[in-house]
Amino acid sequence: MEYDLIVVGAGHAGCEAAIAAANMGINTLIITMNLDGIAALSCNPNIGGTGKGHLVREIDALGGYMGLNIDKSFIQSRMLNTSKGPAVHSLRVQADKIKYHEYMKQKLENTKNLRLRQMEAIDIIIENNCVKGIVVRDGRKIYSKAVILATGTYLKGKVYIGQNIFESGPDGRFPSNILSDNLKKHGIVLRRLKTGTPARVDKKSLNIELMEVQEGDKTITPFSFLNDEEDIKREQLNCYLTHTTKKMHDYIRANMDKSALYSGAIEGTGPRYCPSIEDKVKRFPDRDDHQVFLEPESESTDEFYVQGVSTSMPEEVQEEMYKMITGLEDVKIMRPGYAIEYDAIFATDLKSTLESKTVKNLFFAGQINGSSGYEEAAAQGIIAGINAANNILGKDSFTIKRDEGYIGVLIDDLVTKISYEPYRMMTARAEYRLTLRQDNADLRLTKKGYDIGLATKDRLERMTHRRELLEEAIKELENYKLNPNEETNAKIKSISTPIKTGSNLKELLKRPEVRLNELIKIFPINTKLNPELMLLIETEVKYEGYIAKNESRINKMHKLEDRPLPDDIDYSNIKGLKIEAIDKLNRIRPETISQASRISGVSPSDINVLMIYLELERRKHERGEDDK
Ligand SMILES: Cc1cc2nc3c(=O)[nH]c(=O)nc-3n(C[C@H](O)[C@H](O)[C@H](O)COP(=O)(O)OP(=O)(O)OC[C@H]3O[C@@H](n4cnc5c(N)ncnc54)[C@H](O)[C@@H]3O)c2cc1C
């Protein structure tokens, strides 16, 4: 059997990778150990949120599928952080897990150039440091020009429910044990990570009346730039807010030694930003309650997800402790909470294309790279898929810089920073977050997606139209002159203070209290705007100064970003570099000066030494004196 590309894993990373490569004309095989686990939302039934919503929008803008899939399968939609600045506005929607899986499976089944199979990869075939295919469970070899490993939390998966410990993938599916051992034989370094999830409980056993109802937003914002609100508007389900209690915390403290997490049974490191309830009780001993959200898993089941109470306590302890949450006094657990430990690589062994630094055409994407989250996995999947396709097509590699997208921040952080816990995206990680907003992802990335043959013409035209409307409206506001006369100020009085000198609508809009929708009610303009575009224009105008400052910082950073570092330097030969920097640089082998500057332990003075060394090498080369 021969394919151009084999994608091992049909989770969030594998699906995006396979769909992207197939849409770029690559003959692709995607395999998974269980077709019923395709795009499984093994943990929280929601997509998006702070930083994660930005990733979904960027995947969509590039021509990826996650945004379209969730627009078809959401059951509640909320825009978070609207009281804060636009840089942190984040769309978060509740997904119907069953529909999300079904629609993604249909997409894989109906994508041209893509073949879907239930199979287990037990090894990869490597010849002369180049991948040639995989070996599957029955020993057969399947050959390809490139392979993407997106095996999630399955590699040597081990589940912990108190002292009940067993080999398993998530949701009771088989783990992937053999591949792990063979990857090690090929010299691929693996480490143990862990994550956890709460119990699923029966809605009929909840005392909803004791909880606060959380409704969806009246206005629904699509994740995909190909959708308008009318395309996806629907009846929404409610979530419910409640709290843990002091009684529950005391009970957990009394049983802490039974938790797999605190009995020392678990070796792997968990995500700091998704703590278990045991962690929270330990970390915040003075708190008598923590927020808990009851979230529906799907329209076609009564299973509810207990957000905020992930645990690895024994089941009998779980049954007691969940009853101590307000509104869960009569709760019936349907699935216990558990922790899962699994093998992952060090992503510092990868290039920013997610290709291995040691095995050509072997790519890694998703949780296996040490990230945590559906959105983070999907973002890596699309980049790995694009670059595997480009390698096969003999085209240049495709990367997104830190100033171009959250995807760029995610991958740069993964491949330059050695992190010992699963990496979760947050807006605070993006130094250029003011320009990397979710509302302008298409303006930033769709042209790049189109140029590589992924984003469709329709998508490009929609983006271009949006950009034209944006520019037209801002020009119209700027050209709409205002004279400081009585008539004008009488109009302005209802929204702001009078103007004293000549001005224009754009300047007026810069005033913090002025909103565009109110301004154009008083001073109508021709450009037709929908609420989403109005918000975008308002942000572009009000933050014009900051955005400009950001751009000059970005240009400075680009000067460093574009200084490549040869991949065969022996940093121990460069005089003046500190020991720690030599160790980290020889270990991580950054691709550019800018990447080197982001490695912890490499100081600005080390970067100066490196720049001087490169300059001297360049001059030596010019004089034809280089050692080689
Ligand atoms: C218990 C649990 C709790 C979690 N908690 C959180 C959380 O709190 N916050 C958060 O952000 N994220 C959490 N997650 C993580 C989230 O589920 C993952 O980040 C996401 O699913 C990773 O996507 P992925 O594509 O990398 O892998 P997955 O979605 O895990 O998919 C992996 C795919 O690889 C396939 N596969 C594996 N090995 C092989 C093989 N040898 N041959 C063929 N196919 C193979 C599997 O069948 C599956 O299709 C949790 C996950 C679990 C399981």
Short mmCIF file of C-alpha atoms in Angstrom, two decimals, residues 148-627:
data_model
loop_
_atom_site.label_atom_id
_atom_site.label_comp_id
_atom_site.label_asym_id
_atom_site.label_seq_id
_atom_site.Cartn_x
_atom_site.Cartn_y
_atom_site.Cartn_z
CA ILE A 148 2.40 12.70 10.99
CA LEU A 149 2.10 11.26 14.50
CA ALA A 150 -0.91 12.74 16.33
CA THR A 151 -1.53 10.09 18.97
CA GLY A 152 -2.82 12.36 21.75
CA THR A 153 -3.18 10.84 25.20
CA TYR A 154 -3.04 7.20 23.95
CA LEU A 155 0.72 6.42 23.98
CA LYS A 156 1.20 4.07 26.93
CA GLY A 157 -2.07 5.45 28.28
CA LYS A 158 -2.65 4.58 31.94
CA VAL A 159 -5.84 5.54 33.80
CA TYR A 160 -6.00 6.26 37.54
CA ILE A 161 -9.18 6.20 39.65
CA GLY A 162 -7.75 6.04 43.15
CA GLN A 163 -5.86 2.73 43.38
CA ASN A 164 -7.82 1.36 40.45
CA ILE A 165 -5.05 1.69 37.85
CA PHE A 166 -5.22 0.16 34.38
CA GLU A 167 -3.76 0.57 30.91
CA SER A 168 -6.25 2.50 28.78
CA GLY A 169 -6.70 5.42 26.43
CA PRO A 170 -9.32 8.05 27.20
CA ASP A 171 -13.02 7.12 27.49
CA GLY A 172 -12.21 3.43 28.01
CA ARG A 173 -10.55 3.05 24.57
CA PHE A 174 -7.47 0.88 23.96
CA PRO A 175 -4.08 2.47 24.71
CA SER A 176 -1.27 2.51 22.14
CA ASN A 177 1.55 0.65 23.83
CA ILE A 178 3.72 -0.91 21.12
CA LEU A 179 4.33 2.28 19.12
CA SER A 180 5.73 3.97 22.23
CA ASP A 181 8.38 1.27 22.72
CA ASN A 182 9.38 1.38 19.04
CA LEU A 183 9.63 5.17 18.98
CA LYS A 184 12.12 4.89 21.83
CA LYS A 185 14.08 2.29 19.80
CA HIS A 186 14.39 4.92 17.06
CA GLY A 187 15.97 7.27 19.62
CA ILE A 188 12.90 9.46 20.06
CA VAL A 189 12.91 10.74 23.64
CA LEU A 190 9.58 10.32 25.46
CA ARG A 191 8.42 11.62 28.82
CA ARG A 192 5.31 11.12 30.98
CA LEU A 193 2.60 13.74 31.19
CA LYS A 194 -0.82 13.53 32.70
CA THR A 195 -4.20 15.22 32.63
CA GLY A 196 -7.50 14.61 34.34
CA THR A 197 -11.22 14.89 33.86
CA PRO A 198 -14.30 15.11 36.15
CA ALA A 199 -17.20 12.68 36.48
CA ARG A 200 -20.18 12.76 34.12
CA VAL A 201 -23.46 12.85 36.00
CA ASP A 202 -27.14 12.23 35.18
CA LYS A 203 -29.05 15.48 34.55
CA LYS A 204 -32.20 13.96 36.08
CA SER A 205 -30.36 13.67 39.44
CA LEU A 206 -29.43 17.37 39.58
CA ASN A 207 -31.31 19.94 41.73
CA ILE A 208 -31.11 22.60 39.04
CA GLU A 209 -33.30 24.99 41.08
CA LEU A 210 -30.40 25.42 43.56
CA MET A 211 -28.10 26.60 40.78
CA GLU A 212 -27.69 29.78 38.73
CA VAL A 213 -28.77 29.42 35.10
CA GLN A 214 -26.15 30.36 32.52
CA GLU A 215 -27.81 31.14 29.19
CA GLY A 216 -26.16 31.58 25.82
CA ASP A 217 -25.71 35.01 24.20
CA LYS A 218 -28.66 36.49 22.30
CA THR A 219 -26.32 37.44 19.41
CA ILE A 220 -24.37 34.44 18.15
CA THR A 221 -20.94 35.00 16.65
CA PRO A 222 -19.85 32.19 14.29
CA PHE A 223 -16.38 30.71 14.69
CA SER A 224 -16.04 30.40 10.94
CA PHE A 225 -15.55 33.45 8.74
CA LEU A 226 -17.57 31.52 6.13
CA ASN A 227 -20.68 31.73 8.32
CA ASP A 228 -22.99 34.58 9.26
CA GLU A 229 -25.19 34.52 12.36
CA GLU A 230 -28.30 33.54 10.36
CA ASP A 231 -26.49 30.49 8.98
CA ILE A 232 -26.01 28.96 12.43
CA LYS A 233 -28.67 30.53 14.69
CA ARG A 234 -30.52 27.88 16.82
CA GLU A 235 -32.17 27.08 20.12
CA GLN A 236 -29.49 27.01 22.86
CA LEU A 237 -29.21 24.78 25.94
CA ASN A 238 -28.43 26.17 29.41
CA CYS A 239 -25.46 25.53 31.66
CA TYR A 240 -25.67 25.91 35.43
CA LEU A 241 -23.36 27.56 37.95
CA THR A 242 -22.95 26.22 41.48
CA HIS A 243 -20.17 25.86 44.06
CA THR A 244 -18.22 23.33 46.06
CA THR A 245 -18.60 23.55 49.86
CA LYS A 246 -16.36 23.63 52.96
CA LYS A 247 -17.81 20.22 53.91
CA MET A 248 -16.59 18.85 50.57
CA HIS A 249 -13.12 20.39 50.96
CA ASP A 250 -12.78 18.89 54.45
CA TYR A 251 -13.88 15.50 53.08
CA ILE A 252 -11.29 15.71 50.29
CA ARG A 253 -8.57 16.68 52.77
CA ALA A 254 -9.53 13.68 54.90
CA ASN A 255 -9.21 11.37 51.89
CA MET A 256 -6.28 13.04 50.10
CA ASP A 257 -4.08 9.93 50.48
CA LYS A 258 -6.60 7.94 48.42
CA SER A 259 -6.22 10.27 45.43
CA ALA A 260 -3.97 8.74 42.74
CA LEU A 261 -2.49 12.23 42.38
CA TYR A 262 -1.34 12.42 46.01
CA SER A 263 -0.62 8.75 46.64
CA GLY A 264 2.51 9.05 44.50
CA ALA A 265 1.12 6.51 42.00
CA ILE A 266 1.17 9.02 39.14
CA GLU A 267 4.58 9.84 37.62
CA GLY A 268 3.49 12.29 34.87
CA THR A 269 3.14 16.09 35.25
CA GLY A 270 -0.30 17.68 34.84
CA PRO A 271 -1.48 21.04 33.41
CA ARG A 272 -1.13 23.84 36.01
CA TYR A 273 -4.10 25.69 34.45
CA CYS A 274 -6.55 22.75 34.61
CA PRO A 275 -6.05 21.74 38.26
CA SER A 276 -7.94 18.82 39.81
CA ILE A 277 -10.21 19.52 42.79
CA GLU A 278 -7.55 17.88 44.98
CA ASP A 279 -5.00 20.43 43.67
CA LYS A 280 -7.36 23.34 44.33
CA VAL A 281 -8.11 22.22 47.91
CA LYS A 282 -4.38 21.84 48.52
CA ARG A 283 -3.30 25.05 46.76
CA PHE A 284 -6.02 27.30 48.22
CA PRO A 285 -6.55 25.97 51.77
CA ASP A 286 -8.37 29.15 52.90
CA ARG A 287 -11.03 28.98 50.20
CA ASP A 288 -14.32 27.34 51.29
CA ASP A 289 -15.76 27.13 47.81
CA HIS A 290 -14.82 26.96 44.14
CA GLN A 291 -17.06 27.62 41.12
CA VAL A 292 -18.54 24.56 39.40
CA PHE A 293 -20.28 24.63 36.01
CA LEU A 294 -22.73 21.89 35.01
CA GLU A 295 -22.50 21.59 31.22
CA PRO A 296 -24.66 19.43 28.90
CA GLU A 297 -22.57 16.97 26.84
CA SER A 298 -25.10 16.62 24.02
CA GLU A 299 -28.77 17.11 23.08
CA SER A 300 -29.08 13.34 22.76
CA THR A 301 -27.92 12.31 26.26
CA ASP A 302 -28.62 13.26 29.89
CA GLU A 303 -24.91 13.17 30.71
CA PHE A 304 -23.67 16.42 32.24
CA TYR A 305 -20.00 17.45 32.62
CA VAL A 306 -18.98 18.79 36.07
CA GLN A 307 -16.56 21.56 35.03
CA GLY A 308 -14.05 22.44 37.73
CA VAL A 309 -14.10 19.13 39.64
CA SER A 310 -11.69 16.86 37.76
CA THR A 311 -10.39 14.17 40.12
CA SER A 312 -8.53 10.86 40.47
CA MET A 313 -10.18 9.89 43.76
CA PRO A 314 -11.56 6.32 44.15
CA GLU A 315 -15.16 5.96 42.89
CA GLU A 316 -16.62 5.45 46.37
CA VAL A 317 -14.99 8.74 47.44
CA GLN A 318 -16.23 10.47 44.28
CA GLU A 319 -19.79 9.33 44.99
CA GLU A 320 -19.64 11.00 48.42
CA MET A 321 -17.75 14.14 47.47
CA TYR A 322 -19.88 15.12 44.45
CA LYS A 323 -22.98 14.98 46.71
CA MET A 324 -21.43 17.79 48.74
CA ILE A 325 -21.64 20.25 45.81
CA THR A 326 -24.71 22.53 46.07
CA GLY A 327 -27.46 21.11 43.83
CA LEU A 328 -25.80 17.69 43.54
CA GLU A 329 -27.14 16.30 46.80
CA ASP A 330 -28.86 13.40 44.95
CA VAL A 331 -26.35 13.14 42.12
CA LYS A 332 -25.96 9.91 40.14
CA ILE A 333 -22.52 9.47 38.58
CA MET A 334 -22.63 7.95 35.07
CA ARG A 335 -18.86 7.95 34.40
CA PRO A 336 -16.22 8.46 37.12
CA GLY A 337 -13.59 11.18 36.95
CA TYR A 338 -10.08 9.93 36.25
CA ALA A 339 -6.52 10.97 35.58
CA ILE A 340 -4.67 9.66 32.54
CA GLU A 341 -0.93 9.45 32.10
CA TYR A 342 0.63 9.13 28.65
CA ASP A 343 3.89 9.39 26.70
CA ALA A 344 4.79 12.61 24.91
CA ILE A 345 7.88 13.94 23.15
CA PHE A 346 9.91 17.09 23.87
CA ALA A 347 8.74 19.51 21.20
CA THR A 348 12.15 21.19 21.36
CA ASP A 349 13.23 18.22 19.19
CA LEU A 350 11.09 19.68 16.39
CA LYS A 351 11.49 22.51 13.86
CA SER A 352 8.87 25.27 13.76
CA THR A 353 7.26 23.30 10.90
CA LEU A 354 6.73 20.49 13.49
CA GLU A 355 9.05 18.25 11.47
CA SER A 356 11.51 16.19 13.52
CA LYS A 357 15.02 17.67 13.60
CA THR A 358 16.49 14.17 13.26
CA VAL A 359 14.07 12.23 10.99
CA LYS A 360 13.15 13.88 7.69
CA ASN A 361 9.42 14.01 6.77
CA LEU A 362 8.38 12.78 10.23
CA PHE A 363 6.02 15.30 11.86
CA PHE A 364 4.38 15.43 15.31
CA ALA A 365 1.17 17.29 16.21
CA GLY A 366 -1.12 17.73 19.19
CA GLN A 367 -0.97 16.45 22.76
CA ILE A 368 2.01 14.23 21.86
CA ASN A 369 3.99 17.54 21.61
CA GLY A 370 3.25 18.43 25.23
CA SER A 371 0.29 20.74 24.66
CA SER A 372 -3.14 20.41 26.23
CA GLY A 373 -6.44 21.21 24.56
CA TYR A 374 -8.44 20.48 21.44
CA GLU A 375 -7.69 23.90 19.95
CA GLU A 376 -3.95 23.70 20.58
CA ALA A 377 -3.93 20.23 18.99
CA ALA A 378 -5.90 21.32 15.92
CA ALA A 379 -3.62 24.35 15.42
CA GLN A 380 -0.56 22.11 15.36
CA GLY A 381 -2.37 19.63 13.11
CA ILE A 382 -3.02 22.16 10.36
CA ILE A 383 0.61 23.39 10.42
CA ALA A 384 1.98 19.82 10.32
CA GLY A 385 -0.43 18.91 7.51
CA ILE A 386 0.55 21.97 5.44
CA ASN A 387 4.28 21.35 5.90
CA ALA A 388 4.08 17.63 5.18
CA ALA A 389 2.23 18.54 1.97
CA ASN A 390 4.80 21.22 1.09
CA ASN A 391 7.68 18.81 1.67
CA ILE A 392 6.00 16.27 -0.62
CA LEU A 393 5.28 18.97 -3.23
CA GLY A 394 8.84 20.31 -2.95
CA LYS A 395 7.57 23.68 -1.78
CA ASP A 396 8.96 26.03 0.91
CA SER A 397 8.13 25.42 4.55
CA PHE A 398 5.18 27.28 6.04
CA THR A 399 5.37 28.95 9.42
CA ILE A 400 3.39 31.58 11.28
CA LYS A 401 5.40 34.13 13.21
CA ARG A 402 4.61 35.29 16.78
CA ASP A 403 3.37 38.62 15.39
CA GLU A 404 1.14 36.94 12.80
CA GLY A 405 -0.89 34.62 15.00
CA TYR A 406 -1.51 32.71 18.21
CA ILE A 407 -0.60 29.62 16.20
CA GLY A 408 2.86 31.18 15.81
CA VAL A 409 3.09 31.86 19.56
CA LEU A 410 1.94 28.30 20.37
CA ILE A 411 4.44 26.54 18.11
CA ASP A 412 7.33 28.89 18.88
CA ASP A 413 6.81 28.39 22.62
CA LEU A 414 6.62 24.60 22.17
CA VAL A 415 9.79 24.30 20.04
CA THR A 416 11.94 26.79 21.97
CA LYS A 417 10.89 26.39 25.59
CA ILE A 418 11.41 23.10 27.42
CA SER A 419 8.18 22.80 29.45
CA TYR A 420 7.64 20.01 31.94
CA GLU A 421 3.84 20.38 32.06
CA PRO A 422 1.17 20.33 29.33
CA TYR A 423 1.10 23.71 27.52
CA ARG A 424 -2.23 25.55 27.43
CA MET A 425 -2.74 28.66 25.29
CA MET A 426 -3.65 31.94 27.03
CA THR A 427 -3.82 35.52 25.76
CA ALA A 428 -1.09 36.49 28.22
CA ARG A 429 1.38 34.37 26.23
CA ALA A 430 0.97 36.56 23.12
CA GLU A 431 3.05 39.72 23.40
CA TYR A 432 1.34 41.17 20.30
CA ARG A 433 -2.19 40.24 21.46
CA LEU A 434 -3.59 43.67 20.56
CA THR A 435 -2.99 42.96 16.89
CA LEU A 436 -3.71 39.21 17.18
CA ARG A 437 -7.41 39.54 17.98
CA GLN A 438 -9.98 36.90 17.06
CA ASP A 439 -11.94 39.44 14.97
CA ASN A 440 -9.10 40.04 12.48
CA ALA A 441 -7.74 36.50 12.07
CA ASP A 442 -8.89 36.37 8.45
CA LEU A 443 -7.23 39.71 7.63
CA ARG A 444 -3.98 38.33 9.07
CA LEU A 445 -3.97 34.77 7.69
CA THR A 446 -6.44 34.01 4.88
CA LYS A 447 -4.17 35.32 2.10
CA LYS A 448 -1.34 33.10 3.44
CA GLY A 449 -3.76 30.13 3.47
CA TYR A 450 -4.86 30.91 -0.08
CA ASP A 451 -1.29 31.28 -1.41
CA ILE A 452 -0.40 27.75 -0.24
CA GLY A 453 -3.49 26.29 -1.93
CA LEU A 454 -5.55 25.62 1.21
CA ALA A 455 -7.98 28.50 1.74
CA THR A 456 -10.59 28.60 -1.01
CA LYS A 457 -11.25 31.46 -3.45
CA ASP A 458 -14.59 32.07 -1.76
CA ARG A 459 -12.83 32.47 1.57
CA LEU A 460 -10.31 34.91 0.05
CA GLU A 461 -13.09 36.96 -1.54
CA ARG A 462 -15.04 37.16 1.73
CA MET A 463 -11.92 38.35 3.52
CA THR A 464 -11.10 40.89 0.80
CA HIS A 465 -14.64 42.23 0.92
CA ARG A 466 -14.42 42.57 4.71
CA ARG A 467 -11.07 44.36 4.43
CA GLU A 468 -12.46 46.74 1.80
CA LEU A 469 -15.48 47.55 3.96
CA LEU A 470 -13.16 48.16 6.92
CA GLU A 471 -10.86 50.49 4.98
CA GLU A 472 -13.77 52.23 3.25
CA ALA A 473 -15.54 52.90 6.53
CA ILE A 474 -12.42 54.23 8.25
CA LYS A 475 -11.72 56.50 5.27
CA GLU A 476 -15.32 57.73 5.33
CA LEU A 477 -15.09 58.48 9.05
CA GLU A 478 -11.82 60.36 8.48
CA ASN A 479 -13.25 62.37 5.59
CA TYR A 480 -16.40 63.25 7.48
CA LYS A 481 -15.33 66.72 8.64
CA LEU A 482 -16.92 68.26 11.76
CA ASN A 483 -16.99 72.01 12.33
CA PRO A 484 -17.13 73.15 15.98
CA ASN A 485 -20.46 74.93 15.43
CA GLU A 486 -23.65 74.87 17.49
CA GLU A 487 -25.52 72.47 15.21
CA THR A 488 -22.74 69.90 15.26
CA ASN A 489 -22.16 70.18 19.01
CA ALA A 490 -25.89 69.86 19.66
CA LYS A 491 -25.70 66.48 17.95
CA ILE A 492 -22.46 65.48 19.70
CA LYS A 493 -23.86 66.41 23.15
CA SER A 494 -25.86 63.16 23.37
CA ILE A 495 -22.76 60.99 23.14
CA SER A 496 -19.82 63.14 24.24
CA THR A 497 -18.50 66.63 25.01
CA PRO A 498 -18.54 69.43 22.39
CA ILE A 499 -15.61 69.85 19.97
CA LYS A 500 -13.67 73.12 20.17
CA THR A 501 -11.69 72.85 16.92
CA GLY A 502 -12.34 71.33 13.50
CA SER A 503 -12.34 67.51 13.64
CA ASN A 504 -13.76 64.43 11.97
CA LEU A 505 -15.75 61.36 12.91
CA LYS A 506 -12.64 59.20 13.24
CA GLU A 507 -11.14 61.53 15.83
CA LEU A 508 -14.47 61.61 17.67
CA LEU A 509 -14.61 57.82 17.69
CA LYS A 510 -11.23 57.76 19.43
CA ARG A 511 -12.93 59.15 22.52
CA PRO A 512 -13.37 56.26 25.00
CA GLU A 513 -17.06 57.00 25.63
CA VAL A 514 -18.01 57.15 21.94
CA ARG A 515 -19.44 53.96 20.34
CA LEU A 516 -19.57 53.62 16.55
CA ASN A 517 -23.17 52.37 16.42
CA GLU A 518 -24.36 55.51 18.28
CA LEU A 519 -22.07 57.84 16.30
CA ILE A 520 -23.38 56.79 12.90
CA LYS A 521 -26.97 57.12 14.14
CA ILE A 522 -26.23 60.86 14.53
CA PHE A 523 -23.82 61.24 11.61
CA PRO A 524 -24.89 58.53 9.11
CA ILE A 525 -22.23 57.17 6.76
CA ASN A 526 -22.68 55.25 3.46
CA THR A 527 -20.67 52.11 4.20
CA LYS A 528 -23.07 49.33 5.27
CA LEU A 529 -21.79 47.72 8.50
CA ASN A 530 -22.87 44.68 10.56
CA PRO A 531 -22.30 44.60 14.36
CA GLU A 532 -19.15 42.45 14.05
CA LEU A 533 -17.56 44.80 11.51
CA MET A 534 -18.50 47.80 13.65
CA LEU A 535 -16.58 46.28 16.56
CA LEU A 536 -13.57 45.68 14.32
CA ILE A 537 -13.61 49.29 13.03
CA GLU A 538 -13.99 50.66 16.54
CA THR A 539 -10.98 48.63 17.73
CA GLU A 540 -8.82 49.59 14.75
CA VAL A 541 -9.63 53.30 15.31
CA LYS A 542 -9.50 53.43 19.11
CA TYR A 543 -6.26 51.42 19.35
CA GLU A 544 -4.62 52.97 16.26
CA GLY A 545 -1.76 54.39 18.35
CA TYR A 546 -1.00 51.16 20.24
CA ILE A 547 -1.26 49.13 17.04
CA ALA A 548 1.26 51.45 15.34
CA LYS A 549 3.65 51.11 18.32
CA ASN A 550 3.22 47.34 18.12
CA GLU A 551 4.14 47.41 14.45
CA SER A 552 7.44 49.19 15.07
CA ARG A 553 8.27 46.59 17.80
CA ILE A 554 7.39 43.85 15.32
CA ASN A 555 9.66 45.32 12.63
CA LYS A 556 12.54 45.42 15.13
CA MET A 557 11.87 41.78 16.06
CA HIS A 558 11.76 40.77 12.39
CA LYS A 559 15.35 41.96 11.94
CA LEU A 560 16.37 39.26 14.46
CA GLU A 561 13.74 36.78 13.28
CA ASP A 562 15.20 36.75 9.81
CA ARG A 563 18.76 35.98 10.98
CA PRO A 564 18.97 32.18 10.43
CA LEU A 565 21.34 30.08 12.54
CA PRO A 566 23.20 27.26 10.75
CA ASP A 567 21.90 23.95 12.16
CA ASP A 568 25.41 22.47 12.55
CA ILE A 569 27.06 25.07 14.84
CA ASP A 570 28.88 23.65 17.86
CA TYR A 571 28.05 26.37 20.36
CA SER A 572 30.77 25.16 22.77
CA ASN A 573 33.28 26.60 20.27
CA ILE A 574 31.92 30.15 20.57
CA LYS A 575 33.96 32.11 23.12
CA GLY A 576 31.98 34.31 25.53
CA LEU A 577 28.80 32.20 25.64
CA LYS A 578 27.75 31.16 29.17
CA ILE A 579 27.74 27.41 30.01
CA GLU A 580 23.94 27.30 30.45
CA ALA A 581 23.47 29.02 27.06
CA ILE A 582 25.89 26.60 25.34
CA ASP A 583 23.99 23.65 26.83
CA LYS A 584 20.54 24.96 25.85
CA LEU A 585 21.63 26.09 22.34
CA ASN A 586 23.34 22.77 21.56
CA ARG A 587 20.28 20.95 22.89
CA ILE A 588 17.46 22.96 21.28
CA ARG A 589 19.36 24.12 18.13
CA PRO A 590 17.21 27.19 17.43
CA GLU A 591 16.55 28.09 13.76
CA THR A 592 16.96 31.88 14.12
CA ILE A 593 18.60 34.45 16.41
CA SER A 594 15.18 35.55 17.53
CA GLN A 595 14.25 31.97 18.52
CA ALA A 596 17.57 31.72 20.40
CA SER A 597 16.65 34.90 22.29
CA ARG A 598 13.48 33.24 23.59
CA ILE A 599 15.19 30.17 25.06
CA SER A 600 15.27 30.46 28.87
CA GLY A 601 18.89 30.59 30.04
CA VAL A 602 20.09 32.41 26.90
CA SER A 603 20.69 36.03 27.94
CA PRO A 604 20.79 39.21 25.80
CA SER A 605 24.59 39.24 26.21
CA ASP A 606 24.74 35.66 24.85
CA ILE A 607 22.71 36.88 21.86
CA ASN A 608 25.25 39.71 21.32
CA VAL A 609 28.10 37.20 21.40
CA LEU A 610 26.21 35.08 18.85
CA MET A 611 25.54 38.08 16.58
CA ILE A 612 29.24 39.05 16.63
CA TYR A 613 30.24 35.44 15.94
CA LEU A 614 27.84 35.25 12.94
CA GLU A 615 29.14 38.56 11.58
CA LEU A 616 32.77 37.38 11.86
CA GLU A 617 31.85 34.08 10.15
CA ARG A 618 30.09 36.03 7.38
CA ARG A 619 33.16 38.20 6.77
CA LYS A 620 35.47 35.16 6.85
CA HIS A 621 33.20 33.52 4.30
CA GLU A 622 33.26 36.61 2.12
CA ARG A 623 37.05 36.54 2.24
CA GLY A 624 36.85 32.79 1.35
CA GLU A 625 38.65 31.90 4.63
CA ASP A 626 35.94 29.77 6.25
CA ASP A 627 37.08 26.51 7.96
#
